[in-house]
Short mmCIF file of C-alpha atoms and ligand atoms in Angstrom, two decimals:
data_model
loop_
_atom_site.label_atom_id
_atom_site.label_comp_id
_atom_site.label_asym_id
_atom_site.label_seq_id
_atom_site.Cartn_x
_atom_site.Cartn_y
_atom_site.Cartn_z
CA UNK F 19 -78.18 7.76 -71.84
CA UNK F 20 -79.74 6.34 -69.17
CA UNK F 21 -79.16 3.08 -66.44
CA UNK F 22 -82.38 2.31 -65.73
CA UNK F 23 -83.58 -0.84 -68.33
CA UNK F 24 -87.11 -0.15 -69.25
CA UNK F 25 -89.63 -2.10 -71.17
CA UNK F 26 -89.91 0.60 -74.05
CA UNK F 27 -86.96 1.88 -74.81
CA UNK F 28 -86.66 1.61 -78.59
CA UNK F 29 -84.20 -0.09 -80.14
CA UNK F 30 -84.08 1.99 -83.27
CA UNK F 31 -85.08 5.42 -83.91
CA UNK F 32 -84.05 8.38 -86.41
CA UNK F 33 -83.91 12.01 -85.46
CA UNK F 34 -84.59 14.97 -88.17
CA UNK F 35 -84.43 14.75 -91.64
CA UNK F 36 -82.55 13.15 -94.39
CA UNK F 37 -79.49 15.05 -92.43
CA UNK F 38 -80.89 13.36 -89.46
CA UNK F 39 -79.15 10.37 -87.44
CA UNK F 40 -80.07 6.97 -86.07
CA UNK F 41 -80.06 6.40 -82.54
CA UNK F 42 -79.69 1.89 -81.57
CA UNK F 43 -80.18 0.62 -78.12
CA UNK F 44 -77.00 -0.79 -77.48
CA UNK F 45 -77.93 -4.50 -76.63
CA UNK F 46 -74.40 -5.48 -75.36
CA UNK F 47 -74.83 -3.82 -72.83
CA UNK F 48 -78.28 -5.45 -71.97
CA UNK F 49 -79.46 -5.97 -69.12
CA UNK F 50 -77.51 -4.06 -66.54
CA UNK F 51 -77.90 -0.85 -68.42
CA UNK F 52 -79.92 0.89 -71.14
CA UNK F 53 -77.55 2.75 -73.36
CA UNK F 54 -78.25 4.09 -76.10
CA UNK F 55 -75.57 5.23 -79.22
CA UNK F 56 -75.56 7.26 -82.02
CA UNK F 57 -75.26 6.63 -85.54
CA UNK F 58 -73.34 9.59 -87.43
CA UNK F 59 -72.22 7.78 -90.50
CA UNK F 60 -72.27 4.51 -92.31
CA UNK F 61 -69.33 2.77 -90.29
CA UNK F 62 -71.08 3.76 -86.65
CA UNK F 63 -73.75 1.65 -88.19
CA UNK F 64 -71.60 -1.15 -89.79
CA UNK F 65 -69.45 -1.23 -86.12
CA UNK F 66 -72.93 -1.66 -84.43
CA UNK F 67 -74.18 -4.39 -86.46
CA UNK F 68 -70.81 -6.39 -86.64
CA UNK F 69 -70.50 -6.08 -82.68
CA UNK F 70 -73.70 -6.85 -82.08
CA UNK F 71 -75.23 -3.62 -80.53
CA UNK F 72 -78.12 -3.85 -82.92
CA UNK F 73 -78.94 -7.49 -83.82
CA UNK F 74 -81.58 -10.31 -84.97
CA UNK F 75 -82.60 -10.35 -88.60
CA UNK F 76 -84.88 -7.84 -89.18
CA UNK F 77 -82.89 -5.04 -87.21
CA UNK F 78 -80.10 -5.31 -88.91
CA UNK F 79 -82.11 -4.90 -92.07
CA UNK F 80 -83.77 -1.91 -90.50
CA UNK F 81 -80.56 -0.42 -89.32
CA UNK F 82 -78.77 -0.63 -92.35
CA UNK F 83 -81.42 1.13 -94.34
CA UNK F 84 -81.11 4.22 -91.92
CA UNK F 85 -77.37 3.35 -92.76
CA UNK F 86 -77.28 3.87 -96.60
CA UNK F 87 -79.06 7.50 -95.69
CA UNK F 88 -76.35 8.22 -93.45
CA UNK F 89 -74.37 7.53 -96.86
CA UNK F 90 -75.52 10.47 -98.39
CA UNK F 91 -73.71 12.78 -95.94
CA UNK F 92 -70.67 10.71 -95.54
CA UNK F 93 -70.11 11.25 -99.25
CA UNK F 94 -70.47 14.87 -98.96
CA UNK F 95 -67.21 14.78 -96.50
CA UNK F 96 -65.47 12.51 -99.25
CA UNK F 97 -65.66 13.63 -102.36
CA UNK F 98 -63.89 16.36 -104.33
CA UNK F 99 -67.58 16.46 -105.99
CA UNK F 100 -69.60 16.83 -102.86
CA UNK F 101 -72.98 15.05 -102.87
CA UNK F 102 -74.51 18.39 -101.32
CA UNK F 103 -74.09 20.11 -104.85
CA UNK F 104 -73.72 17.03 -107.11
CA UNK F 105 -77.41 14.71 -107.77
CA UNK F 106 -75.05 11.71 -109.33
CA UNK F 107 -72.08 12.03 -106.31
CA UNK F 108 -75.14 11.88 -103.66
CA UNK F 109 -76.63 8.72 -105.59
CA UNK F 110 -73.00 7.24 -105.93
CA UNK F 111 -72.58 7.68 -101.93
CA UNK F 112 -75.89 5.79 -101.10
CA UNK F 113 -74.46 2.87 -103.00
CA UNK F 114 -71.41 2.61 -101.72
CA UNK F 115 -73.02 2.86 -98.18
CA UNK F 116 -74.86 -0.33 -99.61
CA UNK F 117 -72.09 -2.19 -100.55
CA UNK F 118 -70.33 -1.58 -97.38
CA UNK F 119 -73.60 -2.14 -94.87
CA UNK F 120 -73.59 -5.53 -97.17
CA UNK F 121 -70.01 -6.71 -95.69
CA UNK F 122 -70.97 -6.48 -92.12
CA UNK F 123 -72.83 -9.43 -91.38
CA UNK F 124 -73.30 -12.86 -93.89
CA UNK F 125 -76.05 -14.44 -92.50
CA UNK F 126 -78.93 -12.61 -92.06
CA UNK F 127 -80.50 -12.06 -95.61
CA UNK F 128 -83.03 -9.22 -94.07
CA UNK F 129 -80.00 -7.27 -94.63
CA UNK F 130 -79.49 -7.40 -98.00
CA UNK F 131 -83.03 -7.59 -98.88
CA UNK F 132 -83.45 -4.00 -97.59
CA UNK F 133 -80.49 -2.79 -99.06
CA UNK F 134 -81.43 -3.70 -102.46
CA UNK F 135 -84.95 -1.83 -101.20
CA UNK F 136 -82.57 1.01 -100.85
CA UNK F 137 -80.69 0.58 -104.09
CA UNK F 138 -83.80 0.51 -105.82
CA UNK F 139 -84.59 3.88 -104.38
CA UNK F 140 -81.58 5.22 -105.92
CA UNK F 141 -81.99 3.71 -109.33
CA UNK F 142 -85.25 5.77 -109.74
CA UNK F 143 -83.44 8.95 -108.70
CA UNK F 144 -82.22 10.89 -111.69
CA UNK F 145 -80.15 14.22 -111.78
CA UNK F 146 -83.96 15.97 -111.53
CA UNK F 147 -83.59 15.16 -108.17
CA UNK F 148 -81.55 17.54 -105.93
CA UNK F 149 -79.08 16.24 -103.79
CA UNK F 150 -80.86 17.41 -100.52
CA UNK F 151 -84.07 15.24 -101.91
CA UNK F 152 -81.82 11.77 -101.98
CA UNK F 153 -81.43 11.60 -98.04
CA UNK F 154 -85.11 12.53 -98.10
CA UNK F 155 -86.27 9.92 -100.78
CA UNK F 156 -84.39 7.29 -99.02
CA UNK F 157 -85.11 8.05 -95.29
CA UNK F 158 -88.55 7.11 -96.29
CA UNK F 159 -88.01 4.03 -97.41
CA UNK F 160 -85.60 2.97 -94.66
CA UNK F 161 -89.05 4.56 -92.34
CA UNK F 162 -91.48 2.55 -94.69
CA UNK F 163 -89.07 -0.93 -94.28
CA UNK F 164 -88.99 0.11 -89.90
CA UNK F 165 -92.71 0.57 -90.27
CA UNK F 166 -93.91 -2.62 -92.55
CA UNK F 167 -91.62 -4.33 -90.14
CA UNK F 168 -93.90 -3.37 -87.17
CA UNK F 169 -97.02 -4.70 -88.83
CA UNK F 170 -95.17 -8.24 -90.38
CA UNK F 171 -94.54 -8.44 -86.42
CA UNK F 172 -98.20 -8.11 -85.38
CA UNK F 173 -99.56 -10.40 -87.70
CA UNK F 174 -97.16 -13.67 -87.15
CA UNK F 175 -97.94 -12.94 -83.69
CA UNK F 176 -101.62 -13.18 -84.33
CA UNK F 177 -100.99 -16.24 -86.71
CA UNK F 178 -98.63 -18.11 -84.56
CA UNK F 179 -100.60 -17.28 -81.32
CA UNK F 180 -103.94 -19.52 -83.16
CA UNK F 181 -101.34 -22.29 -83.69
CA UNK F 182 -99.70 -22.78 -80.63
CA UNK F 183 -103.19 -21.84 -78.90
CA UNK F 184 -104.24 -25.03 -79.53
CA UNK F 185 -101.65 -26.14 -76.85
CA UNK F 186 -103.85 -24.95 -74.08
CA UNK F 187 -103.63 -22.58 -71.21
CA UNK F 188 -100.06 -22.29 -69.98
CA UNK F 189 -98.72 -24.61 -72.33
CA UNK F 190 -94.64 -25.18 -72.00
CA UNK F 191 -92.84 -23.50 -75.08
CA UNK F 192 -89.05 -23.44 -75.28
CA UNK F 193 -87.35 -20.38 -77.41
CA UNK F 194 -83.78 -19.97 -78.38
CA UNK F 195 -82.01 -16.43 -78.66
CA UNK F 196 -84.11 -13.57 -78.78
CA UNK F 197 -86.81 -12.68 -81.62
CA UNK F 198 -88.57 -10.22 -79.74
CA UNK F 199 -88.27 -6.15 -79.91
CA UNK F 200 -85.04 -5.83 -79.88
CA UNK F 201 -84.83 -8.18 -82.99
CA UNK F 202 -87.07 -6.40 -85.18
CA UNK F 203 -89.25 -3.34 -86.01
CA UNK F 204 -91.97 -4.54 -83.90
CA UNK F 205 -93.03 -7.12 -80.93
CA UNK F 206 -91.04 -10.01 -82.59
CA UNK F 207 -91.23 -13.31 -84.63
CA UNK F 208 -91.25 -15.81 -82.29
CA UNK F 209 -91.55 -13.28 -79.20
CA UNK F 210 -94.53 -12.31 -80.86
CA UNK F 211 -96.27 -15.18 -80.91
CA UNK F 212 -95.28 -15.65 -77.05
CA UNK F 213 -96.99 -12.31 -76.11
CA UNK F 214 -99.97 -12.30 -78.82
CA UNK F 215 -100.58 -15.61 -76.61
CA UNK F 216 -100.34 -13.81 -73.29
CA UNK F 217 -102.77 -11.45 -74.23
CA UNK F 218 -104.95 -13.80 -74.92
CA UNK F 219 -104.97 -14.71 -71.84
CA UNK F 220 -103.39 -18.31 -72.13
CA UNK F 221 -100.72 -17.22 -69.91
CA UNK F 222 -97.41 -19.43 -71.49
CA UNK F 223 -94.95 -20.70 -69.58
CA UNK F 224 -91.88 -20.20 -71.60
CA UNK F 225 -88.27 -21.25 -71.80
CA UNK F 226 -85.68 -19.30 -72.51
CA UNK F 227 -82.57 -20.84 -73.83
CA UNK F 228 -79.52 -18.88 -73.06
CA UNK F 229 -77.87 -19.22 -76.48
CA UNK F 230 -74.05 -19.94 -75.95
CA UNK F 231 -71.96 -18.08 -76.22
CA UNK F 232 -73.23 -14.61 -76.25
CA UNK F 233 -76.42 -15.40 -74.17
CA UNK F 234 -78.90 -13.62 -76.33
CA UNK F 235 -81.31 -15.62 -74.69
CA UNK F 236 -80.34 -14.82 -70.67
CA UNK F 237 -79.10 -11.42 -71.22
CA UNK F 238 -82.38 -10.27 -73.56
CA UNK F 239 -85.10 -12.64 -73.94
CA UNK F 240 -85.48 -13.36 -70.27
CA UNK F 241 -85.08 -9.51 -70.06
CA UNK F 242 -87.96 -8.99 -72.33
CA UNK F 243 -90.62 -11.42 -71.11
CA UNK F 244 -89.78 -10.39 -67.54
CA UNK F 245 -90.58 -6.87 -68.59
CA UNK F 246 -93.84 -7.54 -70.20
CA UNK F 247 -95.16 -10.04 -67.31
CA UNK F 248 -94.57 -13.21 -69.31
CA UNK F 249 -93.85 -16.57 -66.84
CA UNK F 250 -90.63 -16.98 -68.05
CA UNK F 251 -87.81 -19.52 -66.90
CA UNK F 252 -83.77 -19.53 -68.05
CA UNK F 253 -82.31 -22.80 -68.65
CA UNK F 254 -78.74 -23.44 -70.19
CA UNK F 255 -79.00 -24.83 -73.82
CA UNK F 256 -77.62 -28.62 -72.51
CA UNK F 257 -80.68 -28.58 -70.64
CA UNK F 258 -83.29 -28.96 -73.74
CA UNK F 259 -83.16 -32.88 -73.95
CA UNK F 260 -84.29 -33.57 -70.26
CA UNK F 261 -86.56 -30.52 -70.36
CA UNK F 262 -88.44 -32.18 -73.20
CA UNK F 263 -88.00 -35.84 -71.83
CA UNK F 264 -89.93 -34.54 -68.80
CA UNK F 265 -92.72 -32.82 -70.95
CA UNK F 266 -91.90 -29.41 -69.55
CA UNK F 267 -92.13 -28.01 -73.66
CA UNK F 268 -95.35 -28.85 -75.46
CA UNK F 269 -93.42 -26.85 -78.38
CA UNK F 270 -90.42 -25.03 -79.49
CA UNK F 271 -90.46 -21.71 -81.25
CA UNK F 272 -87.67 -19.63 -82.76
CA UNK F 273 -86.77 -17.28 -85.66
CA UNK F 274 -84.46 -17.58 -88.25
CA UNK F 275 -82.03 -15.68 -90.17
CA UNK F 276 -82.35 -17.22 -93.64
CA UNK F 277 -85.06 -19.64 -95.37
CA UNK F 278 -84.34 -21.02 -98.54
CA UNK F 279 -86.79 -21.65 -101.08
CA UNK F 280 -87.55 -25.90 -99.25
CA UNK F 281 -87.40 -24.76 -95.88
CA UNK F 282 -84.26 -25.20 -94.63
CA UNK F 283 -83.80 -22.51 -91.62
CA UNK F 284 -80.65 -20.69 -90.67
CA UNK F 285 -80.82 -19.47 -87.18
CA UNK F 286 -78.59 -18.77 -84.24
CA UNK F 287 -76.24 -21.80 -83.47
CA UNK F 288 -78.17 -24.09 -81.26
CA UNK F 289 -81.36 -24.15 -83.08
CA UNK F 290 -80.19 -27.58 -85.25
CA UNK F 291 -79.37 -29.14 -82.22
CA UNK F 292 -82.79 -28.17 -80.81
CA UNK F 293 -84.78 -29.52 -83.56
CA UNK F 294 -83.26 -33.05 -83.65
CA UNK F 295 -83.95 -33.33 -80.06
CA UNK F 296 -88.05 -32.02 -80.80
CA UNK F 297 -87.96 -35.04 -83.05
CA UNK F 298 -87.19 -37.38 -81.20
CA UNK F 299 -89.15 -36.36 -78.20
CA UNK F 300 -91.90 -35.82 -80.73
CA UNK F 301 -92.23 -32.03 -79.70
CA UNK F 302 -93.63 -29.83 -82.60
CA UNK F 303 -90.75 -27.50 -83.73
CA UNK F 304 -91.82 -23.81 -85.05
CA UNK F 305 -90.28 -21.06 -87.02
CA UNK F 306 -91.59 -17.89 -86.77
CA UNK F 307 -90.41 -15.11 -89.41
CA UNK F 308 -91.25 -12.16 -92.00
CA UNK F 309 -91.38 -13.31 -95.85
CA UNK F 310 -88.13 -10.95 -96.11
CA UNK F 311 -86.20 -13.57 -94.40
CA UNK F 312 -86.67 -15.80 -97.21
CA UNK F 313 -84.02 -16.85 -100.04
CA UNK F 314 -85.78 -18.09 -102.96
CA UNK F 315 -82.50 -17.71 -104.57
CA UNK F 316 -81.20 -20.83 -102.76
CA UNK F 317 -82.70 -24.37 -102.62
CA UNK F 318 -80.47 -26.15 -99.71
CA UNK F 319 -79.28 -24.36 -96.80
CA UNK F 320 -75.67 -25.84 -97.59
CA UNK F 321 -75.58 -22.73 -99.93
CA UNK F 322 -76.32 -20.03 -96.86
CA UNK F 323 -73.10 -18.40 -96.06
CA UNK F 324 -72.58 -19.16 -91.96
CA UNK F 325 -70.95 -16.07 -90.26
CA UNK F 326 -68.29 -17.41 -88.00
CA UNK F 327 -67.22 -15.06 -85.33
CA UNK F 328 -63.84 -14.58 -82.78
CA UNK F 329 -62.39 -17.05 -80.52
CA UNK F 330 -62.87 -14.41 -78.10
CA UNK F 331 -66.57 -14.76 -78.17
CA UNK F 332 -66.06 -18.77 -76.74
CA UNK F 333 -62.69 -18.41 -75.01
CA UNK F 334 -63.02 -15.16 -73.15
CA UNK F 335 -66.67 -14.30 -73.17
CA UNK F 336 -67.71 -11.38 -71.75
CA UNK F 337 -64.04 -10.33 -70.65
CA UNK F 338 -63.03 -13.30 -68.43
CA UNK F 339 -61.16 -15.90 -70.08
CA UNK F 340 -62.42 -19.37 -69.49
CA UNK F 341 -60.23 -21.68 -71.75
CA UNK F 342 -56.66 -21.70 -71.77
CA UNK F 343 -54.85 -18.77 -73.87
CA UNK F 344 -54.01 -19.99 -77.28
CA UNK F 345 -56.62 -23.27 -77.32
CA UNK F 346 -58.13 -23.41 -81.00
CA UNK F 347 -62.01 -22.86 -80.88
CA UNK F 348 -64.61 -23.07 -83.74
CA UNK F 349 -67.41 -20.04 -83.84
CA UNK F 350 -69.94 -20.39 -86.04
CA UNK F 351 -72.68 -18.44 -85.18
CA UNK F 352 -75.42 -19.95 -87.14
CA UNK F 353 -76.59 -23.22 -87.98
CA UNK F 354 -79.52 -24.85 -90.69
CA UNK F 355 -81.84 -26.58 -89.64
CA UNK F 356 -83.48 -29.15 -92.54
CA UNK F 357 -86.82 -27.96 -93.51
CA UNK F 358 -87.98 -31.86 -92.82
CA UNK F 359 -87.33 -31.07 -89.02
CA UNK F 360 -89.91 -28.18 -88.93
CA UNK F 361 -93.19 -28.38 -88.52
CA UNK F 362 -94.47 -25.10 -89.40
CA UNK F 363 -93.44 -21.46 -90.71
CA UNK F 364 -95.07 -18.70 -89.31
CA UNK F 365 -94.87 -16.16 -91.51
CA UNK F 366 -97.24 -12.33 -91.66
CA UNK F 367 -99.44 -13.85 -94.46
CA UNK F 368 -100.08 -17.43 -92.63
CA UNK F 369 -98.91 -21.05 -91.66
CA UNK F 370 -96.77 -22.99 -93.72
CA UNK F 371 -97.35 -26.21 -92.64
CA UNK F 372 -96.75 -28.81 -93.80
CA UNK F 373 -93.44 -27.23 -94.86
CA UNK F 374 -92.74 -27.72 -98.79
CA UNK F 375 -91.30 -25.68 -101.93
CA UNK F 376 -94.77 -25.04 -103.17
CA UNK F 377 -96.10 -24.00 -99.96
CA UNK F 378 -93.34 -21.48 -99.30
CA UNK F 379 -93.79 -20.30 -103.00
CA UNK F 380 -97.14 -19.80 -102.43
CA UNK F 381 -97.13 -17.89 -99.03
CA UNK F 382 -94.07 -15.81 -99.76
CA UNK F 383 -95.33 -14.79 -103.34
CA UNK F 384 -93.75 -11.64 -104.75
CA UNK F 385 -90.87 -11.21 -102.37
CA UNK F 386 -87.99 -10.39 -104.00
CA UNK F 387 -85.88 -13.51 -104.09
O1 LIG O 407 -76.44 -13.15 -83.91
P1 LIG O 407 -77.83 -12.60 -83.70
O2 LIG O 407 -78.11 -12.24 -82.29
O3 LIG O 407 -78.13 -11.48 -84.68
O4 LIG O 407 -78.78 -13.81 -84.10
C1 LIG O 407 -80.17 -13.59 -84.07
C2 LIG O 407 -80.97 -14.81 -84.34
O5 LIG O 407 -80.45 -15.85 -84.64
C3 LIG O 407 -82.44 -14.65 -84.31
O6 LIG O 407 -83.04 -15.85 -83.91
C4 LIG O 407 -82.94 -14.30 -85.71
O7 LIG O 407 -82.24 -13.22 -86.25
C5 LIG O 407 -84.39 -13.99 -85.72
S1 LIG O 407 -84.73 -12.38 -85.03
C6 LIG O 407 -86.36 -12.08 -85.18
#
């Protein structure tokens, strides 16, 4: 634990073995303090994703796969068959860690991509394999998803970092939530493409939404560029319209949550609203994220479920009430954006742009829908 907020502290790590636990960076309690928490068994990690301590798309993928390995062990406190003598119990365990990791957040289809990673793990384990070798078999997968995370990260940044370079030196680019380190395995999506472009030296000036009504964007975006050096300046979602009316944003770049098979981007509630006002201030609007947060499965984004969270969150945020007790409030914390309203899709194998079925079909390829 410590109370000093630092620009490295990892957001996800594993100690040890397949008996090993996962250690999150607790982002609630960003940025006043660094705290980290520890992850002894599959509902530490389903509490931490539902409250938020580890969040943004690919994370929660991420975490959950250390999750389902922290199944293994769980089962072996369970069961009247425990896992540590019993190759099927130890399988059954990892998949019921999967089916529970899958209830804790809707939205985000990162999560369920890499726990059918994990599941497939376990459907090539057969009793040959001793118990103590299932944690081991799937702690490297849940390492291999972290680690091909890292790289997806580097290379949208180096895509999205040609596109928006064409911008110019210290071009204006707005951002909504966060989509940088603490979202993923890596530097970011969208955060990603904001420092690939720092380091090469064309010095953006960004702006940071502050995402009602959790403020991923004040309490951890701001946090992040501020750490790395990045120019970077808070404004309160209501102020998007006059910030692009008065050319301040040359572009807007976010990440999403879920992409269906036209285009149609679920991201943190805001982002809709953000788009619509790009159009009409004909400002190019960007989405920057890994092929695993595509949906092939799904054509319109009417068909992505939309997690909607506490009253609490709106009515009483942080702790301090600020709407009378009782007052009905509405939550949803994501919205879809139409794929007609984005101009590009950053993804770690390219552009997508112009945005259309066959385009996303073509860059996204083999991932599993
Ligand atoms: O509710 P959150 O904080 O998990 O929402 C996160 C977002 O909406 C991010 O923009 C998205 O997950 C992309 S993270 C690279």
């Amino acid at each position: 634990m410590s109370d000093t907020p630092e620009a490295n502290a990892t957001p996800i790590s594993w100690t040890g073995g397949g008996d090993g636990f996962l250690t999150l960076l607790d982002q609630t309690r960003l940025p006043e303090s660094v705290i980290y928490v520890n992850c002894q068994s599959v509902q530490d990690v389903w509490d931490a994703i539902q409250r938020l301590a580890v969040r943004g798309a690919p994370a929660i993928g991420i975490a959950a796969a250390y999750g389902v390995v922290l199944g293994v062990r769980d089962g072996a406190m369970l069961g009247a068959e425990p896992p540590a003598r019993d190759p099927a119990a130890a399988r059954e365990a990892a998949l019921a860690a999967c089916d529970h990791l899958a209830t804790s957040r809707p939205t985000a289809v990162n999560l369920f991509w890499a726990l059918d990673r994990m599941r497939g793990v376990v459907g090539e384990l057969d009793d040959e394999v001793p118990p103590a070798q299932v944690g081991k078999r799937l702690l490297a997968e849940a390492k291999a998803i972290h680690e091909a995370d890292r790289a997806q990260c580097a290379a949208i940044g180096r895509y999205g970092a040609e596109l928006l370079g064409e911008f110019g030196s210290g071009a204006g680019i707005l951002t909504h939530c966060n989509t940088g380190m603490l979202a993923t395995g890596g530097d970011g999506t969208a955060l990603a493409v904001i420092f690939a472009l720092q380091k090469a030296g064309k010095n953006p000036k960004v702006y940071a939404d502050e995402t009602r009504p959790l403020l991923q964007g004040a309490r951890l975006t701001a946090w992040e560029l501020m750490q790395r050096g990045v120019d970077v300046t808070l404004v309160c979602d209501s102020m998007a319209a006059p910030l692009m009316r008065d050319q301040k944003a040359q572009a807007v770049i976010v990440g999403a949550d879920r992409i269906t098979a036209r285009g149609d981007v679920a991201n943190k509630i805001g982002t809709y609203g953000l788009a619509v006002l790009a159009q009409a201030h004909g400002v190019p609007f960007y989405v920057a994220a890994p092929t695993t947060t595509f949906d092939l499965s799904i054509e319109s984004g009417a068909d992505i479920p939309i997690e909607e969270r506490a009253a609490e969150e709106v009515a009483e945020p942080f702790g301090r009430r600020t709407a009378p007790e009782g007052v009905a409030v509405w939550n949803p914390a994501f919205d879809v954006t139409p794929a007609e309203l984005v101009a590009g899709i950053v993804t770690e194998r390219g552009v997508i742009s112009p945005v259309s079925e066959e385009a996303i079909r073509a860059n996204v390829g083999a991932v599993p829908a």
